[in-house]
Structures are given as C-alpha cells and as structure tokens.
Short mmCIF file of C-alpha atoms in Angstrom, two decimals:
data_model
loop_
_atom_site.label_atom_id
_atom_site.label_comp_id
_atom_site.label_asym_id
_atom_site.label_seq_id
_atom_site.Cartn_x
_atom_site.Cartn_y
_atom_site.Cartn_z
CA MET A 887 115.03 22.09 107.27
CA LYS A 888 111.44 22.97 108.19
CA GLN A 889 112.69 24.92 111.18
CA GLU A 890 115.13 26.87 108.95
CA ILE A 891 112.33 27.81 106.53
CA LYS A 892 110.14 28.87 109.46
CA ASP A 893 112.93 31.03 110.90
CA ARG A 894 113.51 32.62 107.47
CA GLU A 895 109.80 33.45 107.10
CA GLN A 896 109.73 34.96 110.58
CA ARG A 897 112.76 37.14 109.81
CA SER A 898 111.15 38.24 106.54
CA THR A 899 107.91 39.15 108.30
CA THR A 900 109.78 41.05 110.99
CA SER A 901 111.90 42.86 108.38
CA GLY A 902 108.84 43.77 106.35
CA ALA A 903 107.07 45.09 109.41
CA SER A 904 110.13 47.11 110.34
CA MET A 905 110.38 48.58 106.85
CA LEU A 906 106.69 49.41 106.93
CA THR A 907 107.15 51.13 110.27
CA VAL A 908 110.14 53.10 108.93
CA ASN A 909 108.22 54.09 105.79
CA LYS A 910 105.28 55.20 107.92
CA LYS A 911 107.62 57.28 110.05
CA LYS A 912 109.18 58.83 106.93
CA ALA A 913 105.74 59.60 105.55
CA VAL A 914 104.67 61.22 108.80
CA ILE A 915 107.88 63.27 108.92
CA LEU A 916 107.40 64.33 105.28
CA VAL A 917 103.84 65.44 105.96
CA ILE A 918 104.99 67.41 109.01
CA VAL A 919 107.80 69.09 107.06
CA VAL A 920 105.56 69.99 104.11
CA THR A 921 102.87 71.30 106.44
CA PHE A 922 105.45 73.34 108.31
CA LEU A 923 106.80 74.85 105.10
CA VAL A 924 103.32 75.70 103.86
CA VAL A 925 102.42 77.33 107.17
CA VAL A 926 105.70 79.24 107.37
CA THR A 927 105.41 80.43 103.77
CA SER A 928 101.79 81.41 104.31
CA CYS A 929 102.59 83.28 107.50
CA ALA A 930 105.61 84.95 105.96
CA SER A 931 103.61 86.10 102.98
CA ARG A 932 101.00 87.65 105.24
CA ASN A 933 103.22 89.00 107.98
CA HIS A 934 102.60 92.74 107.97
CA GLY A 935 102.29 92.73 104.18
CA MET A 936 105.80 91.40 103.68
CA TYR A 937 106.71 88.76 101.11
CA TYR A 938 109.65 86.37 101.46
CA GLN A 939 110.00 85.90 97.74
CA LYS A 940 112.18 87.16 94.91
CA SER A 941 113.74 90.55 95.60
CA PRO A 942 112.50 93.51 93.55
CA GLU A 943 114.64 94.90 90.75
CA ILE A 944 115.19 98.59 90.03
CA THR A 945 116.63 99.18 86.55
CA PHE A 946 116.77 101.65 83.64
CA ALA A 947 116.83 104.85 85.68
CA SER A 948 116.82 108.49 84.55
CA PHE A 949 117.43 111.55 86.72
CA SER A 950 115.23 114.62 86.45
CA PRO A 951 117.05 117.83 85.40
CA THR A 952 117.37 118.95 89.03
CA GLY A 953 118.83 115.61 90.12
CA GLN A 954 116.42 115.52 93.07
CA THR A 955 114.31 112.68 91.64
CA PHE A 956 114.76 109.78 89.26
CA ALA A 957 112.35 107.60 87.32
CA ALA A 958 113.17 103.89 87.31
CA VAL A 959 111.73 100.59 86.17
CA PHE A 960 110.38 98.54 89.08
CA SER A 961 109.95 94.77 88.66
CA TRP A 962 108.88 92.26 91.28
CA GLU A 963 107.61 88.80 90.42
CA HIS A 964 105.06 89.55 87.68
CA ILE A 965 104.59 93.22 88.60
CA ASN A 966 106.29 95.88 86.50
CA GLY A 967 106.10 99.62 86.04
CA ILE A 968 107.86 102.97 86.23
CA ILE A 969 108.19 104.61 89.64
CA LEU A 970 109.31 108.12 90.53
CA PHE A 971 111.82 108.08 93.40
CA SER A 972 113.44 110.84 95.40
CA HIS A 973 117.23 110.92 95.12
CA ASN A 974 117.48 109.17 98.50
CA GLY A 975 115.26 106.22 97.56
CA ILE A 976 111.73 107.21 98.60
CA ALA A 977 109.06 106.03 96.16
CA LEU A 978 106.95 109.11 95.42
CA LYS A 979 104.54 107.86 92.76
CA TRP A 980 103.87 104.83 90.59
CA LEU A 981 103.71 106.53 87.20
CA CYS A 982 102.52 103.59 85.09
CA LYS A 983 101.82 99.91 85.78
CA ASN A 984 101.99 96.86 83.56
CA THR A 985 99.11 94.80 82.25
CA LYS A 986 99.23 91.05 81.66
CA LYS A 987 100.73 91.52 78.20
CA LYS A 988 102.53 94.86 78.19
CA TYR A 989 105.58 95.93 80.10
CA PHE A 990 107.36 99.25 80.65
CA SER A 991 111.06 100.04 80.32
CA GLU A 992 113.77 102.65 79.62
CA PRO A 993 112.31 105.89 81.05
CA LYS A 994 114.05 109.12 80.00
CA PHE A 995 113.34 112.61 81.33
CA SER A 996 113.01 115.47 78.87
CA PRO A 997 115.59 118.30 79.17
CA ASP A 998 113.05 120.58 80.88
CA GLY A 999 111.83 117.80 83.19
CA THR A 1000 108.16 118.10 82.20
CA LYS A 1001 107.94 114.81 80.26
CA ILE A 1002 109.19 111.24 80.38
CA ALA A 1003 109.67 109.07 77.29
CA TYR A 1004 109.62 105.31 77.75
CA VAL A 1005 109.24 101.95 76.00
CA SER A 1006 106.15 99.77 76.22
CA GLY A 1007 104.83 96.78 74.34
CA GLU A 1008 104.85 93.01 74.19
CA GLU A 1009 108.32 91.61 74.74
CA TYR A 1010 109.83 89.86 71.69
CA LYS A 1011 106.88 91.00 69.53
CA TYR A 1012 106.60 94.76 69.21
CA THR A 1013 107.54 97.73 71.34
CA SER A 1014 106.78 101.41 70.84
CA ILE A 1015 107.96 104.72 72.25
CA TYR A 1016 105.48 106.48 74.52
CA ILE A 1017 105.58 109.79 76.34
CA MET A 1018 103.85 111.02 79.49
CA ASP A 1019 103.87 114.05 81.74
CA LYS A 1020 106.23 113.89 84.70
CA ASP A 1021 103.31 113.02 87.01
CA GLY A 1022 102.25 110.04 84.87
CA GLY A 1023 99.36 111.80 83.14
CA ASN A 1024 98.66 112.58 79.48
CA ILE A 1025 100.12 109.33 78.12
CA ARG A 1026 100.41 109.20 74.35
CA ARG A 1027 102.04 106.90 71.84
CA LEU A 1028 104.81 108.36 69.67
CA THR A 1029 105.67 105.43 67.41
CA ASP A 1030 103.33 102.79 66.06
CA SER A 1031 104.71 99.95 63.99
CA SER A 1032 105.26 96.22 64.04
CA ASN A 1033 108.94 96.76 64.88
CA GLN A 1034 110.76 96.89 68.18
CA ASP A 1035 111.56 100.48 69.17
CA HIS A 1036 113.98 100.99 72.06
CA THR A 1037 116.51 103.35 73.73
CA PRO A 1038 114.56 106.66 73.62
CA ALA A 1039 116.67 109.82 73.97
CA PHE A 1040 115.45 113.42 73.82
CA SER A 1041 117.10 115.98 71.60
CA ALA A 1042 118.74 118.82 73.52
CA ASP A 1043 115.90 121.19 72.61
CA GLY A 1044 113.30 118.61 73.71
CA ARG A 1045 111.41 118.69 70.41
CA GLN A 1046 112.38 115.25 69.16
CA VAL A 1047 112.93 111.78 70.55
CA PHE A 1048 115.63 109.63 68.98
CA PHE A 1049 115.36 105.85 69.27
CA SER A 1050 116.65 102.58 67.86
CA ARG A 1051 114.41 100.42 65.67
CA ARG A 1052 114.83 96.78 64.76
CA PRO A 1053 112.63 94.05 63.28
CA PRO A 1054 110.78 91.76 65.72
CA SER A 1055 113.11 89.13 67.15
CA ASP A 1056 113.31 86.57 69.94
CA GLU A 1057 116.65 88.08 70.95
CA ARG A 1058 116.94 90.97 73.39
CA ILE A 1059 119.74 92.43 71.29
CA SER A 1060 119.04 91.63 67.65
CA PRO A 1061 120.80 92.59 64.41
CA ARG A 1062 119.67 95.14 61.84
CA SER A 1063 119.07 98.01 64.26
CA ASP A 1064 119.22 101.65 63.18
CA VAL A 1065 118.55 105.08 64.64
CA TRP A 1066 115.33 106.97 63.95
CA CYS A 1067 113.78 110.12 65.40
CA VAL A 1068 110.19 111.27 65.86
CA ASP A 1069 108.93 114.84 66.14
CA LEU A 1070 106.84 115.33 69.29
CA GLU A 1071 104.40 117.75 67.68
CA SER A 1072 103.82 116.18 64.27
CA ARG A 1073 104.76 112.57 65.16
CA LYS A 1074 106.59 112.38 61.84
CA GLU A 1075 109.39 109.82 61.84
CA LYS A 1076 112.76 110.11 60.14
CA ARG A 1077 115.47 107.52 59.67
CA ILE A 1078 118.90 108.76 60.76
CA THR A 1079 121.32 105.88 60.14
CA ASN A 1080 121.45 103.06 57.65
CA TYR A 1081 124.16 100.88 59.15
CA SER A 1082 122.07 97.84 60.18
CA PHE A 1083 123.93 97.57 63.47
CA ALA A 1084 124.89 93.98 64.22
CA ARG A 1085 124.29 94.77 67.89
CA PHE A 1086 122.79 97.94 69.40
CA TYR A 1087 123.15 98.80 73.09
CA SER A 1088 122.61 102.47 73.89
CA LEU A 1089 121.90 105.91 72.44
CA ALA A 1090 122.22 109.54 73.54
CA VAL A 1091 121.92 112.94 71.86
CA LEU A 1092 124.87 115.26 72.47
CA PRO A 1093 124.24 118.85 73.68
CA ASP A 1094 124.97 120.45 70.30
CA ASP A 1095 121.93 118.62 68.83
CA LYS A 1096 124.14 117.81 65.84
CA HIS A 1097 125.58 114.50 66.99
CA ILE A 1098 124.42 111.30 68.61
CA LEU A 1099 126.41 108.87 70.72
CA ILE A 1100 125.88 105.20 69.94
CA SER A 1101 127.11 101.99 71.51
CA GLY A 1102 126.96 98.98 69.21
CA PHE A 1103 128.60 96.81 66.56
CA ILE A 1104 128.31 98.33 63.09
CA LYS A 1105 130.00 95.55 61.15
CA PRO A 1106 131.89 92.45 62.26
CA GLN A 1107 135.19 93.80 60.98
CA PHE A 1108 134.85 97.10 62.86
CA GLN A 1109 136.82 97.02 66.06
CA HIS A 1110 135.14 99.26 68.61
CA LEU A 1111 131.67 99.89 69.96
CA LEU A 1112 131.39 103.58 70.87
CA TRP A 1113 130.59 105.95 68.01
CA LYS A 1114 129.93 109.65 67.51
CA VAL A 1115 127.62 110.14 64.52
CA ASN A 1116 126.70 113.35 62.70
CA ILE A 1117 122.88 113.55 62.58
CA ASP A 1118 122.63 115.43 59.26
CA HIS A 1119 125.49 113.47 57.69
CA PRO A 1120 125.46 110.03 59.33
CA GLU A 1121 128.21 108.86 57.00
CA ILE A 1122 130.50 111.03 59.15
CA ILE A 1123 131.27 108.76 62.07
CA SER A 1124 134.13 108.71 64.54
CA THR A 1125 135.33 106.12 67.03
CA LEU A 1126 135.63 106.92 70.73
CA ILE A 1127 137.78 104.67 72.91
CA PRO A 1128 137.76 105.05 76.72
CA ASP A 1129 141.23 104.64 78.18
CA LEU A 1130 141.05 101.38 80.12
CA THR A 1131 144.77 100.61 80.00
CA PRO A 1132 145.28 101.57 83.68
CA PHE A 1133 143.16 98.52 84.51
CA ALA A 1134 144.25 96.05 81.82
CA GLY A 1135 147.24 95.83 79.53
CA GLN A 1136 144.96 94.54 76.78
CA PRO A 1137 141.40 95.72 77.52
CA ALA A 1138 139.94 94.57 74.18
CA THR A 1139 138.17 91.22 74.07
CA ARG A 1140 136.62 89.16 71.29
CA PHE A 1141 132.82 89.17 71.41
CA LEU A 1142 132.35 86.36 68.86
CA ASP A 1143 134.78 84.57 66.59
CA LYS A 1144 133.75 86.66 63.60
CA TYR A 1145 134.35 89.97 65.41
CA GLU A 1146 137.68 91.67 65.92
CA PRO A 1147 138.73 92.22 69.56
CA SER A 1148 136.87 95.26 70.88
CA ILE A 1149 136.16 97.29 73.99
CA ALA A 1150 132.48 96.98 74.85
CA VAL A 1151 131.08 100.27 76.18
CA PRO A 1152 127.32 99.85 76.65
CA PHE A 1153 127.00 103.24 78.33
CA LYS A 1154 124.06 103.63 80.71
CA GLY A 1155 123.99 107.38 81.11
CA ILE A 1156 125.53 110.67 80.03
CA SER A 1157 125.75 114.00 81.84
CA LYS A 1158 123.77 116.94 80.45
CA ASP A 1159 126.90 118.64 79.11
CA GLY A 1160 127.94 115.43 77.34
CA ARG A 1161 131.20 115.25 79.23
CA PHE A 1162 130.78 112.12 81.35
CA ILE A 1163 129.44 108.69 80.49
CA VAL A 1164 128.98 105.71 82.82
CA PHE A 1165 129.15 102.08 81.77
CA PRO A 1166 129.83 98.55 83.06
CA TRP A 1167 132.98 96.78 81.91
CA SER A 1168 134.47 93.37 82.66
CA ASN A 1169 138.22 93.41 82.95
CA PRO A 1170 139.38 90.36 80.94
CA GLU A 1171 142.62 89.98 82.88
CA PRO A 1172 141.84 89.55 86.60
CA ASN A 1173 138.22 88.48 86.30
CA GLY A 1174 138.67 85.77 83.71
CA GLY A 1175 136.33 86.82 80.93
CA TYR A 1176 132.97 88.48 81.39
CA ALA A 1177 132.49 87.74 85.09
CA ASN A 1178 131.69 90.54 87.52
CA PRO A 1179 131.55 93.75 85.49
CA GLN A 1180 132.41 96.89 87.42
CA ALA A 1181 131.13 100.46 87.09
CA TYR A 1182 133.30 102.99 85.25
CA VAL A 1183 133.03 106.68 84.35
CA THR A 1184 134.83 108.26 81.39
CA ASP A 1185 135.64 111.94 80.85
CA MET A 1186 134.84 112.43 77.15
CA THR A 1187 137.21 115.42 76.87
CA ASN A 1188 140.29 113.24 77.36
CA MET A 1189 138.82 109.68 77.56
CA LYS A 1190 140.37 109.17 81.00
CA THR A 1191 138.43 106.52 82.89
CA THR A 1192 137.85 105.91 86.59
CA MET A 1193 136.62 102.69 88.19
CA LEU A 1194 133.98 103.36 90.82
CA PRO A 1195 134.31 101.59 94.20
CA SER A 1196 132.66 98.22 94.63
CA GLN A 1197 133.68 97.13 98.14
CA ASP A 1198 133.61 93.40 97.36
CA TYR A 1199 134.00 93.39 93.55
CA SER A 1200 130.58 91.85 93.10
CA LYS A 1201 128.73 92.72 89.91
CA SER A 1202 128.25 96.51 89.70
CA VAL A 1203 126.24 98.07 86.88
CA PRO A 1204 125.74 101.87 86.68
CA ILE A 1205 122.23 102.70 85.54
CA ALA A 1206 122.17 106.52 85.58
CA ILE A 1207 124.24 109.66 86.08
CA SER A 1208 122.80 112.93 87.35
CA PRO A 1209 122.56 115.81 84.82
CA ASP A 1210 125.36 117.71 86.55
CA GLY A 1211 127.54 114.60 86.42
CA ARG A 1212 128.10 114.51 90.17
CA LEU A 1213 126.04 111.48 91.25
CA ILE A 1214 125.92 107.96 89.81
CA LEU A 1215 123.28 105.34 90.53
CA ILE A 1216 124.55 101.75 90.63
CA ASN A 1217 122.99 98.30 90.78
CA LYS A 1218 125.10 95.87 92.80
CA TYR A 1219 124.69 92.11 92.59
CA PRO A 1220 124.23 89.49 93.92
CA ARG A 1221 121.06 90.97 95.30
CA PRO A 1222 120.18 90.46 98.96
CA THR A 1223 117.13 88.47 100.00
CA PRO A 1224 115.49 90.35 102.87
CA PRO A 1225 111.70 90.30 103.00
CA PHE A 1226 110.22 92.84 100.62
CA GLY A 1227 107.97 95.21 102.50
CA PRO A 1228 107.06 98.91 102.63
CA ILE A 1229 110.58 99.63 103.88
CA TYR A 1230 113.23 97.73 101.92
CA PRO A 1231 116.68 98.04 103.54
CA ASN A 1232 119.93 96.89 101.99
CA SER A 1233 118.59 97.15 98.45
CA ILE A 1234 120.60 96.53 95.28
CA LEU A 1235 120.70 100.30 94.63
CA TYR A 1236 123.75 102.36 95.58
CA MET A 1237 124.62 106.01 95.05
CA VAL A 1238 128.19 107.21 94.63
CA ASN A 1239 129.90 110.49 93.80
CA ARG A 1240 131.63 110.69 90.43
CA ASP A 1241 135.05 110.86 92.06
CA GLY A 1242 134.33 107.54 93.79
CA SER A 1243 133.68 108.95 97.25
CA GLY A 1244 130.55 108.59 99.33
CA LEU A 1245 129.40 105.12 98.25
CA ARG A 1246 126.14 104.46 100.08
CA ASN A 1247 123.30 101.98 99.93
CA LEU A 1248 119.79 103.29 99.33
CA ASN A 1249 117.19 102.00 101.77
CA LEU A 1250 114.12 102.06 99.54
CA ASP A 1251 110.86 103.32 101.04
CA PHE A 1252 107.71 102.11 99.24
CA THR A 1253 105.29 103.31 101.94
CA ALA A 1254 103.53 105.85 99.71
CA ILE A 1255 102.71 103.28 97.02
CA TRP A 1256 102.59 100.08 99.11
CA PRO A 1257 98.79 99.68 98.87
CA GLU A 1258 99.14 99.84 95.07
CA VAL A 1259 101.86 97.17 95.16
CA LEU A 1260 99.66 94.83 97.19
CA GLU A 1261 96.65 95.49 94.96
CA ALA A 1262 98.71 94.78 91.83
CA LYS A 1263 99.84 91.50 93.36
CA ARG A 1264 96.27 90.51 94.26
CA ILE A 1265 95.08 91.31 90.73
CA HIS A 1266 97.82 89.15 89.26
CA GLU A 1267 97.12 86.25 91.64
CA ARG A 1268 93.43 86.32 90.72
CA GLY A 1269 94.48 85.93 87.08
#
C-alpha cells in the first residue's frame, strides 16, 4: 500500500513537471510569435513608406467638364479628404483634408469647371454645403444650419446649388428629407419640395434648369424611386422606370414590409446632356436578394438599360460618368489588400466605356501627394 502511494506521488510529480515544461515551451513559443508579429508589422509599416493595413477607399467622384480629371473622396484609416485625380488615376492635388471632427464628401464640379461643391461637417450631427475653387482655394460655406445637408448639384447655369436637407439623425439615410437650393451670390436658400422623402438617395439638375432628378421613396405606398420633378411646380412629378426586364422577369423588390415592391435606382451620376445615368442594382433573381450589385447605365430617352462588365460578378458600384457620357468610373469589391504606398496597383477603381468595352483597372499614383499622406498619418497618430 505504501509503495503504491509512493508510486502515485512520483507519477504526479513527474506529470506536473512535464506539464510545467510544456507550459513553459508554449509560453516561449507565444512570446516568439508575438515578437515576430510586432517586428514584421513594424518593419512593414516602415518599409519604404508603405503600410500593410486597410486599403484606401475612393468614393463619391465627379468628373471635370473636360473629363480629363475627377475629384474624389479619399479615405484611409482615419484620414479623409478630397483629391483631384487625372483620368488615368494620378493624384494631382489634395484639395482639402479632414480634421479630427470634420469629414469631406460628395464633391461636384460646377458646369464651367471653376468650382467644386462638397459636403463637410460632423457625421450624424450636422453637415453643410461648401464650395471651393477647382485648385482647393477660396473655401466658403454655402449653408449653415443644424440640419444635415447632402447631395449637392449645380444648376445648369452654375448660379445655384441644389441639395437635400434632413433633420439630424443617427441614420445615414434618414426620413423627412426634401430638396432645397442656395444662390451662390446671395446665399439665400429656397425650399423646392415638401414631400418629406421617406428615403433620399441622389439628386441632379437636368440641363433645362427646369427639372430635377431625384432618387428616393416619397411615400410608402408609392412604388418607384426615380422621379422627375418640376422646380417651379414641384407638385408636377413623373415616374421614370429603367427597363431592367432583360435581366430579371420581375426586377421590383420589396424594400420593407410597408413599402410596395419597387426598383431601387440610387443613381450615382448623370451625363451633362441628361441622357445617361449610372447606378448600382442587385438582380433579385440570380443573386438572391441584395447581394453583389452590378453597375448599369440607362438611356433616359428610351429607358433602355445596359449592364456594364464585371468579370467576376463581384460587387460593382458606378461612382461617376464623364460629362460626355462616354466614360464610367466604377468601384469593384471585394477590395484587394496590397500594401498601400505611393504607387497603388490593382486598386478598387476601374474605368469602362459606356458601351461596356475597354474595362481597365486604374493603378493609382499618389507620388505627388505622398508626403502629405504620411504627414496626415503622423498627425493623427500623435493625437
């Protein structure tokens, strides 16, 4: 009996020592792995100014009247601003940068190309419409209220900026939105619609300066989302329905239970002559709901619609169309994860011709503004 107890104690001691040795080995391995990851991350983040972190996003673009440049929102980690790019993806100038509280969004070139309207403010609190010269100078505030002003769009004569206004909300797309306009010279504001849109997506002024194009829900019982509204008589409103039947037998889908089935057309750009619009749309039949929207272009003269090529049917969102309606800028997801440096190959940005030919990826070149990008990152890291 005594010998059995002694043997049991010896086995327990040996087992405990073995477990301790294993735990020590695990601890050593864990320390080595963590140290390795820290060193690799540190080296990667300092390797020739390249950062192996979240890929940058380029959104809300607007072509200049010539189509040779476009202004777009640049976001990377906590850095945000509006950058002027050449049509082939070269960053020419960082027009405005964010602060810790304010952000910039939705740039729109004026018809003559001398000015850019945009949105700035504190997200979910207030946002206002601003305007600047095409080189980023002479910034001035056009609207000043406690509301959220969005979707700026110049009138065809360039004298007014139309925009949507809604009360402050924690939602990106909140109810009770309506269209207003502000005169550039006097800064006087005027309310255009009184529909209290249940959802508001996009806005454009048509070339005749007598009508605006709106994407949004007016009332739950209304079926469609694309509207042509008379500016002087906003009670005169007509429905526009892109022909999506070549792609789906029943293209309409139900947004919420209280809404009738509708065709969502959150258009992202319109040609200068008002003929072509581009928008993302999720085919409810093959894609099973709202997965993987694709890029489409509609001819407003006959509502015929073309799906732009996607290669792999990943998420494709058009963000701008050139004034002449020939080129379309597309964001394709999922985004790649190459290191972000002065030269950023295989970006999420693609350019394609309106007829669907010539799809090409834009290799973005940030060389001209790279020192500013690094300085903005250092400022943010210092707090």
